[in-house]
């Protein structure tokens, strides 16, 4: 139900801010940073003043670290991050069924592909960073209690901790107000239930350093029908267990220290570790039906919830805001048609749904409670991998974008994350984004036979007109015009990726997803023409570019 506001926004007056972000959890804090970096006047509101001091998320993908690095916050969070090595899956008789690992070196994005991290300090670093952008205002200890949309904006009703009330108007709202989002109710958004509903208790310990060796070195899924459980090797001396609750077990009762230590007794006892927290959850799989209603866009847990089996909930929320912010920037700058914003849900909804199905598949293996069915499962899994436990990578489970603002040619590579090679250019070297900045980029392998300088010049003119930076992987054989940035790469990451796609070039979006790939100059020009049409950007350039840090 939409709460009543006593007045509507006076027509013709500008709104107070361009974007209001409701919720300063990880999704909202990242949104505030990205909006701040884009120079968008932003207000971020949260009813709490402090970071939630217990960890929830524990795993982080390289895709997210790349975005944090682009923002200049990677160094600040580095002390709280460690590699997430192998996770071993054991069957009902304790036999090794399979392993989940990460892709090997050279790393495709330049960072460890999967990491474990400590959520509260990472969130605190993101919040701190958000407050440094000149265009970002924070209003903490303030709750959004009402919302009214009008033709040119959204009015939010606010209530602070002292009971004072106020209002703010924004061109757009990003609702990052968490799993129990009240903004969903205010605009009438509904969730689809993808049918997963399991009670688990999550236990975090700080283990005495001299006892760490007594615990398994690798993370593990114990696919035991008596009581499925997960063990995760966190950063430093942080170790986590996620343990399924059985029929009749009271979730609150199972959080009590004596019950917790009983559950953990096969691994560790209270003399060897400190109980950081124990919390019971019902793990759900829920996704919004409409990702925006009018000018209100949902992101993070407000838009979807998934079982934490692959550690993707927060990562998905961060993908959401990375997706929407560059589009809002384009529309607010008048450089793209507002219909571009429709691609947010078109892209994020199928991505989230597909990943949830993958997670449910892994969950079904883990959560089998029937001993006979569990034995059949174990035999099947081993048979499928020829009797030897298979190793799959977490990266292979994350789907590409399959719909939205993508080239209609759907050549291989379209919708995938673009790699980040270590680049060496005149006088500069480092990861590609740090050397050349982000935003729209066309990357061409000019070492392939057939490229001529005049083709590069023509492409560069067409790209410049659209605000696309052209980067040339070059060995000096073809003269590269001054407007094109030439570089070599150190590890063959880019050349390998292009070869896999059977492509010589790629057009990359500001969120690092590939708009399309091409094999030659004519196809590159066609990609640019397609982008121009898609954005309705008949005049001016497209925004989303940030320059490399000095
Ligand atoms: C046990 C467990 C394990 C997990 N493991 C992982 C993992 O390994 N990897 C991973 O990526 N994810 C994981 N997740 C998921 C991850 O923790 C969440 O997806 C993430 O923390 C949600 O972030 P958010 O910013 O969307 O929401 P939240 O962190 O819930 O933030 C919402 C914010 O909105 C504020 N708010 C709410 N309503 C209002 C209002 N009306 N007005 C103002 N402010 C409001 C709240 O105060 C809060 O600060 C896990 C989750 C759980 C429970």
Coordinates of C-alpha atoms and ligand atoms in Angstrom, one line a residue:
X1 CA 0.0 0.0 0.0
X2 CA 1.3 3.4 -0.9
X3 CA 1.4 5.8 2.1
X4 CA -0.2 9.1 1.7
X5 CA 1.8 12.3 1.5
X6 CA 0.1 15.5 2.2
X7 CA 1.5 17.5 -0.7
X8 CA 2.8 16.5 -4.1
X9 CA 6.0 17.9 -5.6
X10 CA 5.5 21.4 -7.1
X11 CA 5.6 21.0 -10.9
X12 CA 8.6 22.5 -12.7
X13 CA 10.9 22.6 -9.6
X14 CA 14.1 20.6 -9.8
X15 CA 14.3 17.7 -7.4
X16 CA 16.5 18.0 -4.3
X17 CA 18.9 15.3 -5.6
X18 CA 19.3 13.3 -8.8
X19 CA 19.4 9.9 -7.1
X20 CA 18.3 8.8 -3.6
X21 CA 19.8 5.4 -2.4
X22 CA 17.7 3.8 0.3
X23 CA 19.9 1.5 2.4
X24 CA 23.6 1.7 3.1
X25 CA 24.4 -2.0 3.2
X26 CA 26.9 -3.4 0.7
X27 CA 24.6 -2.8 -2.3
X28 CA 23.7 0.7 -1.2
X29 CA 27.2 1.7 -0.3
X30 CA 28.5 0.5 -3.6
X31 CA 25.8 2.4 -5.4
X32 CA 26.6 5.6 -3.5
X33 CA 30.3 5.2 -4.5
X34 CA 29.5 4.6 -8.1
X35 CA 27.1 7.5 -8.3
X36 CA 29.7 9.7 -6.5
X37 CA 32.3 8.7 -9.0
X38 CA 30.0 9.5 -11.8
X39 CA 29.4 13.0 -10.4
X40 CA 25.7 12.4 -9.7
X41 CA 24.2 14.4 -6.8
X42 CA 23.2 11.6 -4.5
X43 CA 21.6 11.2 -1.1
X44 CA 22.1 7.9 0.7
X45 CA 19.7 7.1 3.6
X46 CA 19.9 4.4 6.2
X47 CA 17.9 3.9 9.3
X48 CA 21.0 2.6 11.1
X49 CA 24.1 4.6 11.7
X50 CA 26.6 1.8 12.1
X51 CA 27.7 -1.2 10.0
X52 CA 26.1 -4.4 11.1
X53 CA 29.0 -5.9 13.1
X54 CA 28.6 -9.6 12.3
X55 CA 29.6 -11.2 9.0
X56 CA 27.0 -12.5 6.7
X57 CA 28.6 -12.7 3.3
X58 CA 32.0 -14.5 3.3
X59 CA 32.8 -15.0 -0.4
X60 CA 33.6 -12.4 -3.1
X61 CA 34.2 -12.6 -6.8
X62 CA 37.0 -11.0 -8.9
X63 CA 34.3 -9.1 -10.8
X64 CA 33.4 -7.2 -7.6
X65 CA 37.0 -6.6 -6.7
X66 CA 37.5 -5.1 -10.1
X67 CA 34.7 -2.6 -9.5
X68 CA 36.2 -1.8 -6.0
X69 CA 39.5 -1.3 -7.7
X70 CA 38.0 1.1 -10.3
X71 CA 36.6 3.1 -7.3
X72 CA 40.0 3.3 -5.6
X73 CA 38.9 1.3 -2.6
X74 CA 40.6 -2.1 -3.3
X75 CA 43.7 -1.2 -1.3
X76 CA 41.6 -0.3 1.8
X77 CA 39.7 -3.6 1.7
X78 CA 42.8 -5.8 0.9
X79 CA 43.6 -6.6 4.5
X80 CA 40.2 -8.2 5.0
X81 CA 40.4 -10.5 1.9
X82 CA 42.1 -13.9 1.3
X83 CA 42.0 -16.4 -1.6
X84 CA 39.0 -18.9 -1.5
X85 CA 40.8 -22.1 -2.4
X86 CA 39.3 -25.5 -3.0
X87 CA 35.9 -26.6 -1.6
X88 CA 35.7 -30.3 -1.4
X89 CA 32.3 -32.1 -1.6
X90 CA 32.1 -35.4 0.4
X91 CA 29.4 -38.0 -0.2
X92 CA 27.3 -40.0 2.3
X93 CA 30.1 -42.4 3.0
X94 CA 32.7 -39.6 3.3
X95 CA 34.1 -40.2 -0.2
X96 CA 35.3 -37.2 -2.2
X97 CA 32.7 -36.6 -4.9
X98 CA 34.0 -33.4 -6.6
X99 CA 35.8 -30.2 -5.9
X100 CA 34.9 -26.6 -6.6
X101 CA 37.9 -24.4 -7.3
X102 CA 38.8 -21.3 -9.3
X103 CA 40.3 -20.7 -12.7
X104 CA 44.0 -20.8 -12.8
X105 CA 46.7 -18.3 -13.6
X106 CA 47.1 -16.0 -15.5
X107 CA 43.9 -14.7 -13.7
X108 CA 41.4 -13.4 -16.3
X109 CA 40.6 -10.2 -14.4
X110 CA 44.0 -9.7 -12.8
X111 CA 42.8 -10.7 -9.3
X112 CA 42.4 -13.9 -7.4
X113 CA 39.1 -15.1 -9.0
X114 CA 37.3 -16.1 -5.7
X115 CA 38.1 -14.7 -2.3
X116 CA 36.9 -15.0 1.2
X117 CA 36.5 -11.7 3.2
X118 CA 35.3 -10.2 6.4
X119 CA 32.1 -8.3 5.8
X120 CA 32.0 -5.6 8.5
X121 CA 35.3 -4.0 7.8
X122 CA 34.8 -4.2 4.0
X123 CA 31.4 -2.6 4.4
X124 CA 32.9 0.1 6.7
X125 CA 35.6 0.9 4.1
X126 CA 33.0 1.2 1.4
X127 CA 30.8 3.5 3.6
X128 CA 33.9 5.6 4.5
X129 CA 34.8 5.9 0.8
X130 CA 31.2 6.9 -0.2
X131 CA 31.4 9.9 2.1
X132 CA 34.4 11.3 0.3
X133 CA 32.7 11.9 -3.0
X134 CA 31.7 15.6 -3.2
X135 CA 28.3 14.9 -4.7
X136 CA 27.3 12.3 -2.1
X137 CA 25.3 13.2 1.0
X138 CA 24.6 10.7 3.8
X139 CA 21.6 10.7 6.1
X140 CA 22.1 7.9 8.6
X141 CA 19.8 7.1 11.5
X142 CA 16.9 8.1 9.2
X143 CA 14.2 5.8 7.9
X144 CA 12.2 6.1 4.7
X145 CA 8.6 5.8 5.9
X146 CA 6.7 6.8 2.7
X147 CA 7.1 7.2 -1.0
X148 CA 5.2 9.0 -3.7
X149 CA 6.0 9.0 -7.4
X150 CA 5.2 11.9 -9.7
X151 CA 5.9 12.6 -13.3
X152 CA 9.4 14.0 -12.8
X153 CA 10.6 12.4 -9.7
X154 CA 10.0 10.6 -6.4
X155 CA 9.2 12.1 -3.0
X156 CA 10.5 10.2 0.0
X157 CA 9.1 10.8 3.5
X158 CA 11.8 10.5 6.2
X159 CA 11.8 10.0 9.9
X160 CA 15.0 10.4 12.0
X161 CA 16.0 8.7 15.2
X162 CA 14.7 11.7 17.3
X163 CA 11.3 11.4 15.7
X164 CA 11.8 14.4 13.4
X165 CA 10.3 14.1 9.9
X166 CA 11.2 15.5 6.6
X167 CA 11.0 15.0 2.8
X168 CA 13.4 14.7 0.0
X169 CA 12.7 14.6 -3.8
X170 CA 14.9 12.7 -6.2
X171 CA 14.9 12.1 -10.0
X172 CA 15.3 8.4 -9.3
X173 CA 15.5 6.0 -6.3
X174 CA 17.6 2.9 -5.9
X175 CA 16.0 0.8 -3.2
X176 CA 18.8 -1.2 -1.5
X177 CA 16.8 -1.7 1.7
X178 CA 17.5 -5.3 2.1
X179 CA 15.5 -8.6 2.3
X180 CA 12.6 -7.2 4.2
X181 CA 12.4 -4.1 1.9
X182 CA 9.6 -1.8 2.9
X183 CA 10.0 0.1 -0.4
X184 CA 8.8 -3.0 -2.2
X185 CA 5.5 -2.7 -0.3
X186 CA 5.3 1.1 -0.9
X187 CA 5.4 0.7 -4.7
X188 CA 3.6 -2.7 -4.8
X189 CA 6.5 -4.8 -6.1
X190 CA 6.2 -8.6 -5.7
X191 CA 8.6 -11.4 -5.4
X192 CA 8.5 -14.7 -7.4
X193 CA 9.2 -17.7 -5.1
X194 CA 11.7 -20.0 -6.9
X195 CA 11.0 -22.7 -4.3
X196 CA 13.8 -23.1 -1.9
X197 CA 13.0 -23.0 1.8
X198 CA 15.5 -24.6 4.2
X199 CA 16.3 -23.8 7.9
X200 CA 20.1 -23.6 8.6
X201 CA 22.2 -22.3 11.4
X202 CA 25.3 -20.3 10.5
X203 CA 28.2 -20.3 13.0
X204 CA 31.3 -18.1 12.8
X205 CA 34.3 -18.9 15.0
X206 CA 37.6 -17.1 15.7
X207 CA 39.9 -20.0 16.1
X208 CA 43.0 -19.9 18.3
X209 CA 45.9 -19.6 15.8
X210 CA 47.7 -22.6 17.2
X211 CA 44.6 -24.8 16.7
X212 CA 44.1 -23.9 13.0
X213 CA 46.1 -26.9 11.9
X214 CA 43.7 -29.3 13.6
X215 CA 40.9 -28.2 11.2
X216 CA 40.5 -29.2 7.6
X217 CA 42.8 -27.2 5.3
X218 CA 40.1 -26.9 2.6
X219 CA 36.5 -25.7 2.7
X220 CA 34.0 -28.6 2.4
X221 CA 30.4 -29.6 1.7
X222 CA 29.5 -32.6 3.8
X223 CA 26.6 -34.1 1.7
X224 CA 25.6 -36.3 4.6
X225 CA 21.9 -37.2 4.7
X226 CA 21.9 -37.2 8.5
X227 CA 22.8 -33.6 8.6
X228 CA 24.2 -31.7 5.6
X229 CA 26.7 -29.1 6.5
X230 CA 29.3 -26.7 4.9
X231 CA 32.6 -25.6 6.3
X232 CA 34.4 -22.5 5.0
X233 CA 38.0 -21.4 5.6
X234 CA 37.6 -17.7 6.1
X235 CA 40.4 -15.1 6.2
X236 CA 42.9 -15.2 9.0
X237 CA 41.5 -17.3 11.9
X238 CA 37.8 -16.9 10.8
X239 CA 36.1 -20.3 10.2
X240 CA 32.4 -20.7 9.3
X241 CA 30.0 -23.6 9.5
X242 CA 26.6 -23.6 7.9
X243 CA 24.6 -26.5 9.3
X244 CA 21.1 -27.7 8.2
X245 CA 18.5 -27.8 11.0
X246 CA 16.4 -30.9 11.2
X247 CA 12.6 -31.3 11.5
X248 CA 11.5 -30.3 15.0
X249 CA 14.7 -28.3 15.9
X250 CA 13.9 -24.9 17.2
X251 CA 16.0 -22.3 15.3
X252 CA 16.5 -20.0 18.3
X253 CA 17.4 -22.9 20.6
X254 CA 20.0 -24.1 18.1
X255 CA 21.8 -20.7 18.3
X256 CA 22.5 -21.3 22.0
X257 CA 26.3 -21.8 22.7
X258 CA 25.9 -25.2 24.2
X259 CA 23.9 -26.5 21.1
X260 CA 26.4 -24.8 18.8
X261 CA 29.4 -26.5 20.4
X262 CA 27.6 -29.8 20.3
X263 CA 27.0 -29.3 16.6
X264 CA 30.7 -28.5 16.1
X265 CA 32.1 -31.2 18.3
X266 CA 33.4 -33.3 15.5
X267 CA 35.6 -30.4 14.4
X268 CA 36.4 -28.2 17.4
X269 CA 35.5 -27.3 21.0
X270 CA 35.1 -24.1 23.0
X271 CA 38.6 -24.4 24.5
X272 CA 40.1 -23.8 21.0
X273 CA 38.0 -21.0 19.6
X274 CA 35.8 -18.0 20.4
X275 CA 32.2 -18.1 19.2
X276 CA 31.8 -14.9 17.1
X277 CA 28.1 -15.5 16.3
X278 CA 25.5 -18.1 15.6
X279 CA 22.4 -17.2 13.7
X280 CA 19.6 -19.3 12.3
X281 CA 18.2 -18.5 8.8
X282 CA 15.6 -19.8 6.5
X283 CA 17.4 -19.8 3.1
X284 CA 15.0 -18.7 0.3
X285 CA 15.2 -18.3 -3.4
X286 CA 13.1 -15.2 -4.3
X287 CA 13.3 -12.8 -7.2
X288 CA 11.4 -9.6 -8.0
X289 CA 8.9 -9.8 -10.8
X290 CA 9.5 -6.1 -11.9
X291 CA 12.9 -4.7 -11.1
X292 CA 11.7 -1.1 -11.3
X293 CA 8.3 0.5 -10.9
X294 CA 8.3 3.9 -12.3
X295 CA 11.4 5.7 -11.1
X296 CA 12.1 3.3 -8.2
X297 CA 14.8 0.6 -9.0
X298 CA 15.4 -2.3 -6.7
X299 CA 18.8 -3.8 -6.0
X300 CA 20.6 -6.2 -3.7
X301 CA 18.6 -8.4 -1.2
X302 CA 15.6 -6.1 -1.9
X303 CA 15.5 -7.5 -5.4
X304 CA 16.5 -11.1 -4.8
X305 CA 17.5 -13.6 -2.2
X306 CA 19.3 -16.9 -2.7
X307 CA 20.7 -19.7 -0.6
X308 CA 24.4 -18.7 0.3
X309 CA 25.7 -22.0 -1.1
X310 CA 27.9 -20.4 -3.7
X311 CA 28.4 -17.2 -1.8
X312 CA 26.7 -15.0 -4.4
X313 CA 24.0 -12.9 -2.6
X314 CA 26.1 -9.8 -2.0
X315 CA 27.9 -10.2 -5.3
X316 CA 24.6 -10.3 -7.1
X317 CA 23.6 -7.0 -5.3
X318 CA 26.8 -5.4 -6.4
X319 CA 26.3 -6.6 -10.0
X320 CA 22.8 -4.9 -9.8
X321 CA 24.1 -1.5 -8.8
X322 CA 27.1 -1.7 -11.2
X323 CA 24.5 -2.3 -13.9
X324 CA 22.0 0.4 -13.1
X325 CA 24.4 3.3 -12.2
X326 CA 26.1 3.8 -15.6
X327 CA 22.6 3.7 -17.2
X328 CA 21.3 6.3 -14.8
X329 CA 24.3 8.4 -15.5
X330 CA 23.7 8.2 -19.3
X331 CA 20.0 9.1 -18.9
X332 CA 20.5 11.9 -16.3
X333 CA 23.1 13.5 -18.6
X334 CA 20.5 13.4 -21.4
X335 CA 22.8 11.2 -23.5
X336 CA 20.6 8.2 -23.7
X337 CA 16.9 7.6 -23.9
X338 CA 15.2 6.7 -20.6
X339 CA 14.1 3.5 -22.2
X340 CA 17.8 2.4 -21.6
X341 CA 16.7 1.9 -17.9
X342 CA 14.3 -0.9 -18.9
X343 CA 17.4 -3.0 -19.8
X344 CA 18.2 -3.1 -16.1
X345 CA 15.6 -5.7 -15.3
X346 CA 15.9 -7.3 -18.7
X347 CA 19.5 -8.0 -18.0
X348 CA 19.6 -8.6 -14.2
X349 CA 16.4 -10.7 -13.8
X350 CA 17.4 -13.6 -16.1
X351 CA 21.0 -13.5 -14.8
X352 CA 19.8 -13.8 -11.2
X353 CA 17.2 -16.5 -12.0
X354 CA 19.7 -18.6 -13.9
X355 CA 22.3 -18.4 -11.1
X356 CA 19.7 -19.2 -8.5
X357 CA 18.9 -22.4 -10.5
X358 CA 22.6 -23.3 -10.5
X359 CA 22.7 -22.7 -6.8
X360 CA 19.6 -24.8 -6.2
X361 CA 21.2 -27.6 -8.3
X362 CA 24.2 -27.6 -6.0
X363 CA 21.9 -27.2 -3.0
X364 CA 19.9 -30.3 -4.1
X365 CA 23.1 -32.4 -4.1
X366 CA 24.1 -31.0 -0.7
X367 CA 20.7 -31.2 1.0
X368 CA 19.6 -34.8 0.0
X369 CA 18.2 -36.3 3.2
X370 CA 17.2 -39.8 2.0
X371 CA 20.2 -42.1 2.6
X372 CA 19.3 -44.4 -0.4
X373 CA 18.9 -41.4 -2.7
X374 CA 22.1 -39.9 -1.4
X375 CA 24.0 -43.2 -2.2
X376 CA 22.6 -43.1 -5.8
X377 CA 23.6 -39.4 -6.1
X378 CA 27.1 -40.2 -5.0
X379 CA 27.4 -43.0 -7.5
X380 CA 25.9 -40.9 -10.3
X381 CA 28.2 -37.9 -9.6
X382 CA 31.3 -40.1 -9.7
X383 CA 30.2 -42.0 -12.7
X384 CA 29.5 -38.7 -14.6
X385 CA 33.2 -37.7 -14.1
X386 CA 34.5 -41.1 -15.1
X387 CA 35.0 -42.4 -11.5
X388 CA 37.5 -39.6 -10.6
X389 CA 36.2 -36.6 -8.7
X390 CA 35.8 -33.7 -11.1
X391 CA 37.0 -30.1 -10.3
X392 CA 34.7 -27.4 -11.5
X393 CA 35.4 -23.7 -11.2
X394 CA 33.1 -21.2 -9.5
X395 CA 33.6 -18.9 -12.5
X396 CA 32.1 -21.5 -14.8
X397 CA 28.9 -21.4 -12.8
X398 CA 28.3 -17.7 -13.2
X399 CA 26.2 -17.1 -16.3
X400 CA 26.8 -14.3 -18.9
X401 CA 24.2 -11.7 -19.6
X402 CA 21.8 -13.2 -22.1
X403 CA 19.4 -10.3 -22.8
X404 CA 19.4 -6.5 -22.8
X405 CA 21.8 -4.0 -24.3
X406 CA 23.8 -6.5 -26.3
X407 CA 24.7 -6.8 -29.9
X408 CA 22.0 -8.6 -31.9
X409 CA 24.7 -10.6 -33.7
X410 CA 25.2 -12.6 -30.5
X411 CA 28.7 -13.6 -31.6
X412 CA 30.7 -15.6 -29.1
X413 CA 31.8 -13.5 -26.2
X414 CA 28.6 -11.3 -26.2
X415 CA 27.3 -10.7 -22.7
X416 CA 30.5 -12.1 -21.1
X417 CA 32.7 -10.3 -18.6
X418 CA 35.6 -8.8 -20.5
X419 CA 39.0 -9.8 -19.1
X420 CA 41.5 -7.4 -17.7
X421 CA 45.0 -8.0 -19.0
X422 CA 48.2 -6.5 -17.5
X423 CA 48.8 -3.8 -20.1
X424 CA 52.1 -2.1 -21.1
X425 CA 51.7 1.3 -22.9
X426 CA 54.1 4.1 -23.5
X427 CA 55.3 5.2 -20.0
X428 CA 52.6 3.3 -18.2
X429 CA 51.8 -0.2 -17.1
X430 CA 49.3 -2.0 -14.9
X431 CA 45.9 -3.6 -15.1
X432 CA 44.0 -2.4 -18.2
X433 CA 41.4 -0.3 -16.2
X434 CA 44.1 1.5 -14.2
X435 CA 46.1 2.3 -17.3
X436 CA 43.3 3.5 -19.6
X437 CA 40.2 4.1 -17.4
X438 CA 36.8 2.5 -17.7
X439 CA 33.7 3.5 -19.6
X440 CA 32.9 2.3 -23.2
X441 CA 35.9 0.8 -24.9
X442 CA 36.6 -0.9 -28.1
X443 CA 39.6 -3.2 -27.8
X444 CA 41.1 -4.4 -31.1
X445 CA 43.9 -6.9 -31.7
X446 CA 45.8 -5.1 -34.4
X447 CA 48.3 -7.9 -34.6
X448 CA 45.9 -9.9 -36.6
X449 CA 46.6 -9.9 -40.3
X450 CA 44.6 -7.4 -42.4
X451 CA 44.4 -4.4 -40.2
X452 CA 45.4 -1.2 -42.0
X453 CA 46.1 2.3 -40.4
X454 CA 43.2 3.9 -42.3
X455 CA 40.8 1.4 -40.9
X456 CA 41.9 2.2 -37.4
X457 CA 41.5 5.9 -38.2
X458 CA 38.0 5.4 -39.5
X459 CA 37.0 3.4 -36.4
X460 CA 38.6 5.9 -34.1
X461 CA 36.5 8.7 -35.7
X462 CA 33.3 6.7 -35.4
X463 CA 34.1 5.7 -31.8
X464 CA 35.2 9.2 -30.7
X465 CA 31.9 10.5 -31.9
X466 CA 30.2 8.1 -29.5
X467 CA 32.6 8.6 -26.6
X468 CA 34.1 5.2 -27.0
X469 CA 37.8 4.8 -26.3
X470 CA 39.7 2.7 -28.8
X471 CA 42.4 0.5 -27.4
X472 CA 44.8 -1.4 -29.7
X473 CA 46.6 -4.5 -28.7
X474 CA 49.7 -3.8 -30.9
X475 CA 53.1 -5.3 -31.7
X476 CA 54.0 -2.2 -33.8
X477 CA 53.4 -3.8 -37.2
X478 CA 50.5 -1.5 -38.0
X479 CA 50.8 2.2 -37.4
X480 CA 48.3 3.2 -34.7
X481 CA 46.7 6.6 -35.1
X482 CA 47.3 9.1 -32.2
X483 CA 43.6 8.9 -31.0
X484 CA 44.0 5.2 -30.5
X485 CA 45.7 4.0 -27.3
X486 CA 48.3 1.3 -28.1
X487 CA 49.4 -1.3 -25.7
X488 CA 51.1 -4.7 -25.3
X489 CA 50.0 -7.3 -22.8
X490 CA 52.2 -9.2 -20.4
X491 CA 50.4 -12.6 -19.9
X492 CA 48.4 -13.3 -23.0
X493 CA 45.1 -13.0 -21.1
X494 CA 43.4 -10.8 -23.8
X495 CA 44.8 -12.7 -26.8
X496 CA 43.7 -16.0 -25.3
X497 CA 40.2 -14.6 -24.6
X498 CA 39.8 -13.2 -28.1
X499 CA 41.0 -16.5 -29.6
X500 CA 38.4 -18.4 -27.6
X501 CA 35.7 -16.1 -29.0
X502 CA 37.2 -16.4 -32.5
X503 CA 37.2 -12.6 -32.5
X504 CA 39.6 -9.8 -33.2
X505 CA 37.8 -7.0 -31.3
X506 CA 35.3 -6.4 -28.6
X507 CA 33.0 -3.5 -27.7
X508 CA 32.9 -3.3 -23.9
X509 CA 30.3 -1.6 -21.7
X510 CA 31.1 0.6 -18.6
X511 CA 30.2 -2.4 -16.4
X512 CA 32.8 -4.5 -18.2
X513 CA 30.3 -6.7 -19.9
X514 CA 30.8 -7.3 -23.6
X515 CA 28.3 -5.5 -25.9
X516 CA 29.5 -7.5 -28.9
X517 CA 32.6 -8.9 -30.6
X518 CA 33.8 -8.6 -34.2
X519 CA 36.3 -10.2 -36.5
X520 CA 37.2 -7.3 -38.8
X521 CA 37.0 -3.5 -39.3
X522 CA 33.6 -3.6 -41.0
X523 CA 32.1 -5.6 -38.2
X524 CA 33.6 -3.2 -35.6
X525 CA 31.9 -0.2 -37.4
X526 CA 28.7 -2.2 -37.5
X527 CA 28.9 -2.7 -33.7
X528 CA 29.4 1.0 -33.1
X529 CA 26.4 1.8 -35.4
X530 CA 24.3 -0.7 -33.5
X531 CA 25.3 0.8 -30.1
X532 CA 24.4 4.3 -31.4
X533 CA 20.9 3.2 -32.4
X534 CA 20.4 1.2 -29.2
X535 CA 21.2 4.2 -27.0
X536 CA 19.2 6.7 -29.2
X537 CA 22.4 8.7 -28.9
X538 CA 22.2 10.6 -32.1
X539 CA 24.0 13.6 -30.8
X540 CA 26.8 13.9 -28.2
X541 CA 28.8 11.2 -26.6
X542 CA 27.8 8.5 -24.1
X543 CA 29.0 8.9 -20.6
X544 CA 30.2 6.3 -18.2
X545 CA 33.9 6.9 -18.8
X546 CA 36.2 7.4 -15.8
X547 CA 39.8 8.2 -16.3
X548 CA 42.6 6.0 -14.9
X549 CA 43.8 6.9 -11.4
X550 CA 46.9 9.0 -11.6
Ligands
LIG1 C1 24.4 -16.7 6.2 C2 24.6 -15.9 5.0 C3 25.8 -16.1 4.3 C4 26.0 -15.3 3.1 N1 27.1 -15.5 2.4 C5 27.3 -14.8 1.3 C6 28.5 -14.9 0.6 O1 29.4 -15.7 0.9 N2 28.7 -14.1 -0.5 C7 27.8 -13.2 -0.9 O2 28.0 -12.5 -1.9 N3 26.7 -13.0 -0.2 C8 26.4 -13.8 0.9 N4 25.3 -13.6 1.6 C9 24.3 -12.6 1.2 C10 24.7 -11.2 1.7 O3 25.1 -11.2 3.0 C11 23.6 -10.2 1.4 O4 23.2 -10.4 0.1 C12 24.0 -8.8 1.6 O5 24.6 -8.5 2.8 C13 22.8 -7.9 1.3 O6 23.2 -6.6 1.1 P1 22.1 -5.5 0.8 O7 23.0 -4.2 0.8 O8 21.3 -5.8 -0.3 O9 21.2 -5.5 2.1 P2 21.5 -5.2 3.6 O10 22.8 -5.5 4.0 O11 20.4 -6.0 4.3 O12 21.2 -3.6 3.8 C14 20.0 -3.1 3.8 C15 20.1 -1.7 4.5 O13 18.9 -1.0 4.3 C16 18.5 -0.3 5.5 N5 17.1 -0.1 5.5 C17 16.1 -1.0 5.4 N6 14.9 -0.4 5.3 C18 15.1 0.9 5.4 C19 14.3 2.1 5.4 N7 12.9 2.0 5.2 N8 14.8 3.3 5.4 C20 16.2 3.4 5.5 N9 17.1 2.4 5.6 C21 16.5 1.1 5.5 C22 19.0 -1.3 6.6 O14 19.2 -0.6 7.8 C23 20.3 -1.9 6.0 O15 21.4 -1.2 6.4 C24 25.0 -14.3 2.8 C25 23.9 -14.1 3.6 C26 23.7 -14.9 4.7 C27 22.5 -14.6 5.5

